[in-house]
PDB file of C-alpha atoms (C1' of nucleotides) in Angstrom:
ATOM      1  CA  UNK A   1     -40.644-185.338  78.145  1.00 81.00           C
ATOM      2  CA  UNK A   2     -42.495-186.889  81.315  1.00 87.00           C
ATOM      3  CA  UNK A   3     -44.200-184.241  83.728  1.00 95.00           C
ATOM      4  CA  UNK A   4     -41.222-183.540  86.388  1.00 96.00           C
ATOM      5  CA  UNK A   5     -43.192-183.954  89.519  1.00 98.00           C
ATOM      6  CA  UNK A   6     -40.491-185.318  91.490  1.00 98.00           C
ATOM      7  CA  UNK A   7     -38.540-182.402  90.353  1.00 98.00           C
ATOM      8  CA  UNK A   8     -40.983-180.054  91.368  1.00 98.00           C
ATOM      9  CA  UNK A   9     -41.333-181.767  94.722  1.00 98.00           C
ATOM     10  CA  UNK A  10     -38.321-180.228  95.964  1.00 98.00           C
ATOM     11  CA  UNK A  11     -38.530-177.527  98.012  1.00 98.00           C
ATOM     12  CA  UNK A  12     -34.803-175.364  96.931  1.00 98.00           C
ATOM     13  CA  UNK A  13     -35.230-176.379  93.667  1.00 98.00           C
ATOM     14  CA  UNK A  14     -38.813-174.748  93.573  1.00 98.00           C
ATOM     15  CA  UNK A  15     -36.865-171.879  95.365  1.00 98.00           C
ATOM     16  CA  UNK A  16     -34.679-171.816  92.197  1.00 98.00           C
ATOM     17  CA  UNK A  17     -37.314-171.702  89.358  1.00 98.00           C
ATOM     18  CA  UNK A  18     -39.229-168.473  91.526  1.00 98.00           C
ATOM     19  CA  UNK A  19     -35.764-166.940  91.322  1.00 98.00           C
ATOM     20  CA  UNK A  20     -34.987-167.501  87.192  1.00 98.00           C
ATOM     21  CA  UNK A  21     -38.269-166.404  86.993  1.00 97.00           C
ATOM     22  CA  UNK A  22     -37.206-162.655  88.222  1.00 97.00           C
ATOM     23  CA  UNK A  23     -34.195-163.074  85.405  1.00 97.00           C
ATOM     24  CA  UNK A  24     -31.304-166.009  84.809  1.00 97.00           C
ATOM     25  CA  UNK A  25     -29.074-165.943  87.494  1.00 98.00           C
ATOM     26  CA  UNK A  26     -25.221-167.622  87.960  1.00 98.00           C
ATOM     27  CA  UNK A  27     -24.292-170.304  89.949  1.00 98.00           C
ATOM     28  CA  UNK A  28     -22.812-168.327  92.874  1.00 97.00           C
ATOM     29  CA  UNK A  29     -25.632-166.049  92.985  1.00 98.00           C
ATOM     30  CA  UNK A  30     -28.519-169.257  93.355  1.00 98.00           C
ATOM     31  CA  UNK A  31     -25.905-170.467  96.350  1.00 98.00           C
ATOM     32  CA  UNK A  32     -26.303-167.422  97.963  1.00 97.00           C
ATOM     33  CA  UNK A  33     -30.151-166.603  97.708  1.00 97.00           C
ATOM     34  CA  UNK A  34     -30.089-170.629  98.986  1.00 97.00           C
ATOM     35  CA  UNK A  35     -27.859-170.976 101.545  1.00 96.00           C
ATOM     36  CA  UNK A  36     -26.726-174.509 100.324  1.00 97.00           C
ATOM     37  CA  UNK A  37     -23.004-175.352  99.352  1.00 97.00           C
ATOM     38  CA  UNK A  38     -22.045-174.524  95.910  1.00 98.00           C
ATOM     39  CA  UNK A  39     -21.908-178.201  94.969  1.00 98.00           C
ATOM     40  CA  UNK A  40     -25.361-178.544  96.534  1.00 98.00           C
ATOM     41  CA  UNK A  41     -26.727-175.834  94.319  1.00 98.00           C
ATOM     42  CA  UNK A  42     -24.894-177.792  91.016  1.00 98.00           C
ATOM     43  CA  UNK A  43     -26.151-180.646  91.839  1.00 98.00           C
ATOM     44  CA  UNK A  44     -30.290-179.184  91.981  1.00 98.00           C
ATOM     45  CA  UNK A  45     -29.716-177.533  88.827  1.00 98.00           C
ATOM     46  CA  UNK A  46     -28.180-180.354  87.330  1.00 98.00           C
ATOM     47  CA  UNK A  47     -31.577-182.170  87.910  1.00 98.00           C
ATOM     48  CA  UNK A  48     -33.689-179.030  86.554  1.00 98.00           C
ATOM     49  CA  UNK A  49     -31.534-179.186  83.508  1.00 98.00           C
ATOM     50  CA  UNK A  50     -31.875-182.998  82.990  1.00 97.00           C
ATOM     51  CA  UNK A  51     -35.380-182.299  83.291  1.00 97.00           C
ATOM     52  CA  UNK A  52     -35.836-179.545  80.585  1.00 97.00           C
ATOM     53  CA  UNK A  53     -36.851-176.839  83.486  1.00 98.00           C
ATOM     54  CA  UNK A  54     -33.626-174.680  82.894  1.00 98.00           C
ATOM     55  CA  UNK A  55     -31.310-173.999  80.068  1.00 97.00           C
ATOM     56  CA  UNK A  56     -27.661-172.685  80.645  1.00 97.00           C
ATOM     57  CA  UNK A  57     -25.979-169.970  78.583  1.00 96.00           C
ATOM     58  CA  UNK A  58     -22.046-170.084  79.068  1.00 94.00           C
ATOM     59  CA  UNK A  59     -19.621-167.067  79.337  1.00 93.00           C
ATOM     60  CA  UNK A  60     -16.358-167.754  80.168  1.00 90.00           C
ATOM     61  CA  UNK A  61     -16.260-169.764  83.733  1.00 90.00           C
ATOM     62  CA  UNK A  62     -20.108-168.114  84.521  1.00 96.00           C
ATOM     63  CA  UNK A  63     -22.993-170.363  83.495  1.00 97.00           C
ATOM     64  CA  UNK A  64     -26.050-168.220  83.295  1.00 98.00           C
ATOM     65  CA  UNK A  65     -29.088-170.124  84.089  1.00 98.00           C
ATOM     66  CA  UNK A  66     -32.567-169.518  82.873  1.00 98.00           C
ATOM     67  CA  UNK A  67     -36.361-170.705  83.090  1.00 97.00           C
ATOM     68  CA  UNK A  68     -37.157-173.084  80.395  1.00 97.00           C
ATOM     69  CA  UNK A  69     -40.934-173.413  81.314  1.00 96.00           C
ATOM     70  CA  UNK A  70     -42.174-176.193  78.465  1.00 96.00           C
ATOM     71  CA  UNK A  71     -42.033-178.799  81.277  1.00 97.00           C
ATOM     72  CA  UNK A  72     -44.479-176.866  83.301  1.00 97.00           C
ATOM     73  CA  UNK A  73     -46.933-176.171  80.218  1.00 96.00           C
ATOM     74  CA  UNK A  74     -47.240-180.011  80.378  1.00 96.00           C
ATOM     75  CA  UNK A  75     -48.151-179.993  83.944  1.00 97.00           C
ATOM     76  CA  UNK A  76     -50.803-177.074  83.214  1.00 96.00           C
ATOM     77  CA  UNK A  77     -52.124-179.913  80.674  1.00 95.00           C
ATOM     78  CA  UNK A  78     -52.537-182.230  82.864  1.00 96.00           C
ATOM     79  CA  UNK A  79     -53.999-179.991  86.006  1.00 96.00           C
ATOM     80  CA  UNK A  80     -56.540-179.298  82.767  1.00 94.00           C
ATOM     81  CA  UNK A  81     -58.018-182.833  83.581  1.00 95.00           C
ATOM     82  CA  UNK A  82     -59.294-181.873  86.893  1.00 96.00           C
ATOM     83  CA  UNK A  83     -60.014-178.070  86.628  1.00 94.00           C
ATOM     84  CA  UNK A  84     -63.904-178.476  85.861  1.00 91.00           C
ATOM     85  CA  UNK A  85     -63.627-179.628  89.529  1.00 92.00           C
ATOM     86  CA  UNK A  86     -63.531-176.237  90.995  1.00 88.00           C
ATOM     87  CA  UNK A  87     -63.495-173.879  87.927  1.00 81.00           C
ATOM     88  CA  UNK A  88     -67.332-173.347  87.488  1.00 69.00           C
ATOM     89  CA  UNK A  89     -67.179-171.504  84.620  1.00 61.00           C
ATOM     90  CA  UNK A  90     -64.677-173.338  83.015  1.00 58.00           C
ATOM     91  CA  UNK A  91     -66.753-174.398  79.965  1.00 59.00           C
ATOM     92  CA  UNK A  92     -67.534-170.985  79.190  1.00 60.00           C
ATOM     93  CA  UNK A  93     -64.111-170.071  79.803  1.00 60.00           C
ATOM     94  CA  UNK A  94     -63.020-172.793  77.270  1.00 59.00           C
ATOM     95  CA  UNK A  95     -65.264-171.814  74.542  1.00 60.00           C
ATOM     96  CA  UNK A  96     -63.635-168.516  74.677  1.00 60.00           C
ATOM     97  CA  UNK A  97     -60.209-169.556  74.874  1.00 59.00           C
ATOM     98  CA  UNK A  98     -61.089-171.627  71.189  1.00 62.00           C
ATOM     99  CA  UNK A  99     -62.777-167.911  70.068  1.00 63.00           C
ATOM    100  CA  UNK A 100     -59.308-166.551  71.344  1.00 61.00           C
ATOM    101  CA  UNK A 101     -57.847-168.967  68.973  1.00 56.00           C
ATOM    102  CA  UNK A 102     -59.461-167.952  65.764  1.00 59.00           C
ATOM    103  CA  UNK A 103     -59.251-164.530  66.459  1.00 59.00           C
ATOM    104  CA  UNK A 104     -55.533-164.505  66.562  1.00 51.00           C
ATOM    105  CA  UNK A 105     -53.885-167.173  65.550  1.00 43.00           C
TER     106      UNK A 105
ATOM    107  CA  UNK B   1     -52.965-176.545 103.280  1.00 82.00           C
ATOM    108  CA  UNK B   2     -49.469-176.091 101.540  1.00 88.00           C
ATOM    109  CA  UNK B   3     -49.456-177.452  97.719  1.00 96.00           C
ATOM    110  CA  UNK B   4     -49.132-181.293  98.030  1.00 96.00           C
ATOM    111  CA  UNK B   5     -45.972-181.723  95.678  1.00 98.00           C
ATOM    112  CA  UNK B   6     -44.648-184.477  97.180  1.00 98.00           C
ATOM    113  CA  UNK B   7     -47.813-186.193  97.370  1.00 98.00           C
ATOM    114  CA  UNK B   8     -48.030-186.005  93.962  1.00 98.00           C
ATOM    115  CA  UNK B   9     -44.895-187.031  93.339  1.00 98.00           C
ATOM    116  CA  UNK B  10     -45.779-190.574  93.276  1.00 98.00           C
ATOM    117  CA  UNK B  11     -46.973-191.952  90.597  1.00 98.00           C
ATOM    118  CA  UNK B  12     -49.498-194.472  92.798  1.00 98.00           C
ATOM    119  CA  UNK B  13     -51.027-191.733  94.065  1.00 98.00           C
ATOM    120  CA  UNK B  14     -51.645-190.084  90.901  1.00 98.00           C
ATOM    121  CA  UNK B  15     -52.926-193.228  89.427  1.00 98.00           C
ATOM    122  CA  UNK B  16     -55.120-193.368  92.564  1.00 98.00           C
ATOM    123  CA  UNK B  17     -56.312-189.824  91.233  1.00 98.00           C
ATOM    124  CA  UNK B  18     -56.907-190.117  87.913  1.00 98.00           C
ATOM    125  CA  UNK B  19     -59.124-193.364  89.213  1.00 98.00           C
ATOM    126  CA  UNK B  20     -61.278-191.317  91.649  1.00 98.00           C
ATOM    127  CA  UNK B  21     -61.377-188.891  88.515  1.00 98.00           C
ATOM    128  CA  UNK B  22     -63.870-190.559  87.371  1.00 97.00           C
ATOM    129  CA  UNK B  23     -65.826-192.055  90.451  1.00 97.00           C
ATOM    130  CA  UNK B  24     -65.281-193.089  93.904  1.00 98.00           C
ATOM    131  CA  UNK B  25     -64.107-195.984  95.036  1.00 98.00           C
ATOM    132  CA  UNK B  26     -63.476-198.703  97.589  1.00 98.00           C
ATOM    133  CA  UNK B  27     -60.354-199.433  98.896  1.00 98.00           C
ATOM    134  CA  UNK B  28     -60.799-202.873  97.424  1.00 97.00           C
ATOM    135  CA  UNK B  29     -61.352-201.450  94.542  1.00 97.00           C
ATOM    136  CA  UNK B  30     -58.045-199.467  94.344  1.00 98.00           C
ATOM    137  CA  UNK B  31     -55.946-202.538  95.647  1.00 97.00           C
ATOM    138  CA  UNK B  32     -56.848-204.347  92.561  1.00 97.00           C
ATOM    139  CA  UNK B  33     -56.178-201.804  89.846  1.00 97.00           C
ATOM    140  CA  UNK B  34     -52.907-200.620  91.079  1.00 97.00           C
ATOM    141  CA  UNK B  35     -51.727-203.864  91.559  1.00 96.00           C
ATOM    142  CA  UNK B  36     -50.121-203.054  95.273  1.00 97.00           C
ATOM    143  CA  UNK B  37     -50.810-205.343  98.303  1.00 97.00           C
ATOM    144  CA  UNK B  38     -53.826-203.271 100.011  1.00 98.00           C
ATOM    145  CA  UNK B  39     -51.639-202.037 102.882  1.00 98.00           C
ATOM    146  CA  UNK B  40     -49.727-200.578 100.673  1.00 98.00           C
ATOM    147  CA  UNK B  41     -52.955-198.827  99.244  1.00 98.00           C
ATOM    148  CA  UNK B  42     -54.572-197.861 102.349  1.00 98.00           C
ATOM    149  CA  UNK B  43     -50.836-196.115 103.235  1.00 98.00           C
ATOM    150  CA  UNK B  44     -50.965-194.075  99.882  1.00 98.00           C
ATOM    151  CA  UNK B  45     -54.751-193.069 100.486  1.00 98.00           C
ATOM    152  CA  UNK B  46     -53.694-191.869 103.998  1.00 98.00           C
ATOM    153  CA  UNK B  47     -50.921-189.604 102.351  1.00 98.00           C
ATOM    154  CA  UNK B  48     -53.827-188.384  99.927  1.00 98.00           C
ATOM    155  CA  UNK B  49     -56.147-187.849 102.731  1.00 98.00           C
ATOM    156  CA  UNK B  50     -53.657-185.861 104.932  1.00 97.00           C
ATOM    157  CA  UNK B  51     -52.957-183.835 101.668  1.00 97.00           C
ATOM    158  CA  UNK B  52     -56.624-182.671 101.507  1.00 97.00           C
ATOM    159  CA  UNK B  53     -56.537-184.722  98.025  1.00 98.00           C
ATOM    160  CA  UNK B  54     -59.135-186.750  98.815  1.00 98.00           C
ATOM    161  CA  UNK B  55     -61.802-187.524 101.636  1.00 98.00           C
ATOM    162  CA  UNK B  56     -63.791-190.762 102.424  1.00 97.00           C
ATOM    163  CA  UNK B  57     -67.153-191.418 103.098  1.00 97.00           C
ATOM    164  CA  UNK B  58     -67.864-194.810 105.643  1.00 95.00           C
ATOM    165  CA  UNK B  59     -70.581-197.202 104.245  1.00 94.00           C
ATOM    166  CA  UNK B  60     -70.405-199.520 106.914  1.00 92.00           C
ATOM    167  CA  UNK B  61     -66.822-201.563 106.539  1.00 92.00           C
ATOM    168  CA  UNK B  62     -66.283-200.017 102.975  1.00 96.00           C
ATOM    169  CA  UNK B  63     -64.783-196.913 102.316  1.00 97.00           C
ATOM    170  CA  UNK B  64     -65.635-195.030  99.511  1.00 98.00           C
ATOM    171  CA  UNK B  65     -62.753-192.121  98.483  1.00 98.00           C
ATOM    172  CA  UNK B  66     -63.516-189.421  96.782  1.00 98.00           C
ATOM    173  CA  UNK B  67     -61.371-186.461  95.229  1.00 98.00           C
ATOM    174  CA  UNK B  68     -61.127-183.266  97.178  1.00 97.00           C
ATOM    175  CA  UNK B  69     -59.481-180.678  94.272  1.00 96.00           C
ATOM    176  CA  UNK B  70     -58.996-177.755  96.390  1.00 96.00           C
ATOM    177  CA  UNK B  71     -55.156-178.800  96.847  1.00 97.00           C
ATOM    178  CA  UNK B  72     -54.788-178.902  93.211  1.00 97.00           C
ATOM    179  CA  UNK B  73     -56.535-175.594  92.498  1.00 96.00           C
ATOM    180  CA  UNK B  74     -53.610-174.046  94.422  1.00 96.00           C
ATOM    181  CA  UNK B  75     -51.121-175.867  92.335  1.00 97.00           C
ATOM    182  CA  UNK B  76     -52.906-173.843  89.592  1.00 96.00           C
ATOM    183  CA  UNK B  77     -52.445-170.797  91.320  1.00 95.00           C
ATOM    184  CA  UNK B  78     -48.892-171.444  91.959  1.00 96.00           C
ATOM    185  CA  UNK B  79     -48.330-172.721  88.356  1.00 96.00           C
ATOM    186  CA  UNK B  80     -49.919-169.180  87.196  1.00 94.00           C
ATOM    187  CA  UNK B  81     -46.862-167.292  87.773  1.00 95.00           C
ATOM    188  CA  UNK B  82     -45.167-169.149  85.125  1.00 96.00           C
ATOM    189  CA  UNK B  83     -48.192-169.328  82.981  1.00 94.00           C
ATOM    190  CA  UNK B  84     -47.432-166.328  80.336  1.00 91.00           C
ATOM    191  CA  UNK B  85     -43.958-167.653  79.817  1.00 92.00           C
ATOM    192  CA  UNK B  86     -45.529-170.053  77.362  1.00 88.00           C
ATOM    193  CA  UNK B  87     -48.981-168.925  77.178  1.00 81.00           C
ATOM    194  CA  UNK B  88     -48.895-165.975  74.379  1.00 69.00           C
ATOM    195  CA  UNK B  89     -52.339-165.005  74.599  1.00 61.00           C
ATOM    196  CA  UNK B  90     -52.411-164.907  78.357  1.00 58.00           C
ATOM    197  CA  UNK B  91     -53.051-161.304  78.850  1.00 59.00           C
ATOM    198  CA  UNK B  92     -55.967-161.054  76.900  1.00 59.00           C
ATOM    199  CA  UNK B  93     -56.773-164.441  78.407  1.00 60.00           C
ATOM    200  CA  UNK B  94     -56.823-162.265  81.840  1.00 59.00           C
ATOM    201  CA  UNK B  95     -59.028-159.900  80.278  1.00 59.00           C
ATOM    202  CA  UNK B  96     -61.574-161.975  79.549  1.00 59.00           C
ATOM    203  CA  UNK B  97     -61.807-164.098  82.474  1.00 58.00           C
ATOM    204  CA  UNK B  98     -62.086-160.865  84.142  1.00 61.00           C
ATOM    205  CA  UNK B  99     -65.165-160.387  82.038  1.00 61.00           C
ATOM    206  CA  UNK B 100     -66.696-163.336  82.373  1.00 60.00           C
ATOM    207  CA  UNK B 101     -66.534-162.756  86.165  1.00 56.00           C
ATOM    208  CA  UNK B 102     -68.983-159.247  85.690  1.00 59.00           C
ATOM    209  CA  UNK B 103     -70.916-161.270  82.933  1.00 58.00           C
ATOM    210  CA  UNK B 104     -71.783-164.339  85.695  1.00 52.00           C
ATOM    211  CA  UNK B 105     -70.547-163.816  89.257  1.00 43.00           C
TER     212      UNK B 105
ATOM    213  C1'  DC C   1     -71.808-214.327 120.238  1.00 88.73           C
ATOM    214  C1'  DG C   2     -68.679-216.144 116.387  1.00 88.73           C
ATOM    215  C1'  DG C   3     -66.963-215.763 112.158  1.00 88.73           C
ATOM    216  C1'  DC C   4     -66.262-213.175 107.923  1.00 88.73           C
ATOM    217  C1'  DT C   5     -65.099-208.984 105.258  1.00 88.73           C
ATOM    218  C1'  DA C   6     -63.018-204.576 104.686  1.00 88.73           C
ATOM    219  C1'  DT C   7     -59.686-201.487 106.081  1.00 88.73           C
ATOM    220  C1'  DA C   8     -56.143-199.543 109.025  1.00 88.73           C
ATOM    221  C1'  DT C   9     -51.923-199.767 111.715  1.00 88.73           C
ATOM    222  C1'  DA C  10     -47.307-201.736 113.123  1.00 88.73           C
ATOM    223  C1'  DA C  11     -42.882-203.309 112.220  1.00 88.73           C
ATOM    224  C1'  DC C  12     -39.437-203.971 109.140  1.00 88.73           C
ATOM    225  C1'  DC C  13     -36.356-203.557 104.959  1.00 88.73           C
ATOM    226  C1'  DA C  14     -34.109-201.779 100.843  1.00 88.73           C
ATOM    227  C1'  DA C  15     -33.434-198.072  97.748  1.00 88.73           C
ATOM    228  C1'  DG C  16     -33.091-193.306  96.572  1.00 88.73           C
ATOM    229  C1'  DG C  17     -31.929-188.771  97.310  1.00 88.73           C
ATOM    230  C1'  DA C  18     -30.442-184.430  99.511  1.00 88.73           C
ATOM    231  C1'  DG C  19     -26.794-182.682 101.940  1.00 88.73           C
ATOM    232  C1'  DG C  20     -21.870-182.126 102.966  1.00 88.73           C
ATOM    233  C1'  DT C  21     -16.503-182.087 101.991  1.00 88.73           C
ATOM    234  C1'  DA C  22     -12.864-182.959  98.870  1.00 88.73           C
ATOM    235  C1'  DT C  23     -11.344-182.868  94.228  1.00 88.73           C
ATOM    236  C1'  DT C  24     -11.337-181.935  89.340  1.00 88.73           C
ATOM    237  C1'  DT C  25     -12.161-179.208  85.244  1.00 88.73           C
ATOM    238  C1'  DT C  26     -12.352-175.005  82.659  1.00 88.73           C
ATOM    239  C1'  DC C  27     -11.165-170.543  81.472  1.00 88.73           C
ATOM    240  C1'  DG C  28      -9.487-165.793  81.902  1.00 88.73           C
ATOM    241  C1'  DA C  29      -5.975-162.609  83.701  1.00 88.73           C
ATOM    242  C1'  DG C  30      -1.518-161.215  84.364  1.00 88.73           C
TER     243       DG C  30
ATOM    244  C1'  DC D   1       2.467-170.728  81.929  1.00 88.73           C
ATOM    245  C1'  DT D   2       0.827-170.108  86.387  1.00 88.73           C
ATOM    246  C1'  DC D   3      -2.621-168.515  89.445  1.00 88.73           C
ATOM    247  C1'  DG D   4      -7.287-167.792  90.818  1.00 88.73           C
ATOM    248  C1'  DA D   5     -12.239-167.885  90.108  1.00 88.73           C
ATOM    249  C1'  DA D   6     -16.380-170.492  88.823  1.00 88.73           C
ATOM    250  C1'  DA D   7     -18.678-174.502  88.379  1.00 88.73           C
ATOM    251  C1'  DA D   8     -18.971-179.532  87.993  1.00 88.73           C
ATOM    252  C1'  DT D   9     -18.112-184.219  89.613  1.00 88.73           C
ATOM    253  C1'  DA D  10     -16.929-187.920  93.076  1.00 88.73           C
ATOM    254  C1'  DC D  11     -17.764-189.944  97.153  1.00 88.73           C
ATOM    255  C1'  DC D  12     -19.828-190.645 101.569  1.00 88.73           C
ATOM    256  C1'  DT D  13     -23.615-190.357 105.156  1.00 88.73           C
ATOM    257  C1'  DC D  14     -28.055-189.971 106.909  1.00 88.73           C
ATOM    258  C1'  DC D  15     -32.947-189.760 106.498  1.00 88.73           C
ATOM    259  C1'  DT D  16     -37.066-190.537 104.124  1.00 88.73           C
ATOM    260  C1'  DT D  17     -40.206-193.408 101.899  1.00 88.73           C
ATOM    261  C1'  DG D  18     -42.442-197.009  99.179  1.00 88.73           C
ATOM    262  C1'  DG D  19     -42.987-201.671  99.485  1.00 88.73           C
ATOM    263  C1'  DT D  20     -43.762-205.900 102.047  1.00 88.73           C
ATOM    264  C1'  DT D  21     -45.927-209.259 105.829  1.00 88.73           C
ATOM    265  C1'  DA D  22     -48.225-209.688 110.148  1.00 88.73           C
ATOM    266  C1'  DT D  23     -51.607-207.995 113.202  1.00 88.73           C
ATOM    267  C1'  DA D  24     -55.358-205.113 114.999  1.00 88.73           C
ATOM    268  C1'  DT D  25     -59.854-202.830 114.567  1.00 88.73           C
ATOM    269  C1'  DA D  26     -64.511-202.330 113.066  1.00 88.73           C
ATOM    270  C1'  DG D  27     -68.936-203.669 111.460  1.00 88.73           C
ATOM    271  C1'  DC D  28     -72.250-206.910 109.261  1.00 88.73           C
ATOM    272  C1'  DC D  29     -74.714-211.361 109.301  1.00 88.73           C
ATOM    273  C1'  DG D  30     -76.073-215.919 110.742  1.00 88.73           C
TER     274       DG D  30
END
DNA sequence: CGGCTATATAACCAAGGAGGTATTTTCGAG
DNA sequence: CTCGAAAATACCTCCTTGGTTATATAGCCG
């Protein structure tokens, strides 16, 4: 699964993962906190689903949406690449994280 | 400086960053590995630039670019939200960055 | 100065995508 | 079995943007 950066690049759908983050959330509740027509808001999490960001629980006509955050563990990954840049300790901070590691696995 | 998303987005650009990852470089330089005419280059490099992602130092007609991380260190702060949704040791994580702050400010 | 090199800007084009309205599908309630 | 609610899909339009070629700008060197 490819990093979603043209995913995240969209403003309302960014909108949408801060609000599954609070807890999942229907359809017609996402329109409302948007402000976009309902088809709008199918059509954004269409895309977050297609992309792994969100998973959908049904019950009855509801679809319950919620954060599936794998995708963005792989964009912390890649972030890792440049974070020496302007995390000065970050070698320390790595050498724990491996002592973190072994201490519980 | 709002987190570049779009910027990174493209997958030029991010090519263009993972190349100035590891040193500066020309325009020239740029043109030729991506394989883009060098219009096309210097319009990417003046997205980057805008973004903050990168700045460039005159050397008399060259231009050497360099990465600027700062935008992406707020990507990391934005990704931190979500980070204990997959990170399980992320608490004590917290903890000791926290300590390794008193141990070495 | 005149020409050469490196880069930036301008103008244009084609494709993609975000938004809307209209319609369809699905399911529960009565 | 019909009605209504919830969500998805279809279809269209407009705007943005990544790519191109052509041209302008800037600075070195002979």
């Amino acid at each position: 699964m490819p990093i979603p950066f043209d995913v995240l690049a969209e403003p309302q759908r960014r909108r949408i993962l801060d609000l599954l983050l609070e807890r999942p959330r229907l359809v017609g509740e996402l329109t409302a906190e948007l402000g976009l027509s309902q088809p709008g808001t199918s059509k954004h999490l269409r895309v977050l689903r297609e992309a792994g960001l969100v998973r959908v629980r049904q019950d009855a006509q509801r679809r319950w949406y919620e954060l599936r955050p794998e995708p963005l563990a792989e964009l912390d990954a890649w972030l890792a690449h440049y974070r020496h840049l302007w995390s000065a300790s970050f070698d320390r901070l790595e050498r724990h994280l491996d002592q973190l590691k072994d201490d519980a696995p």
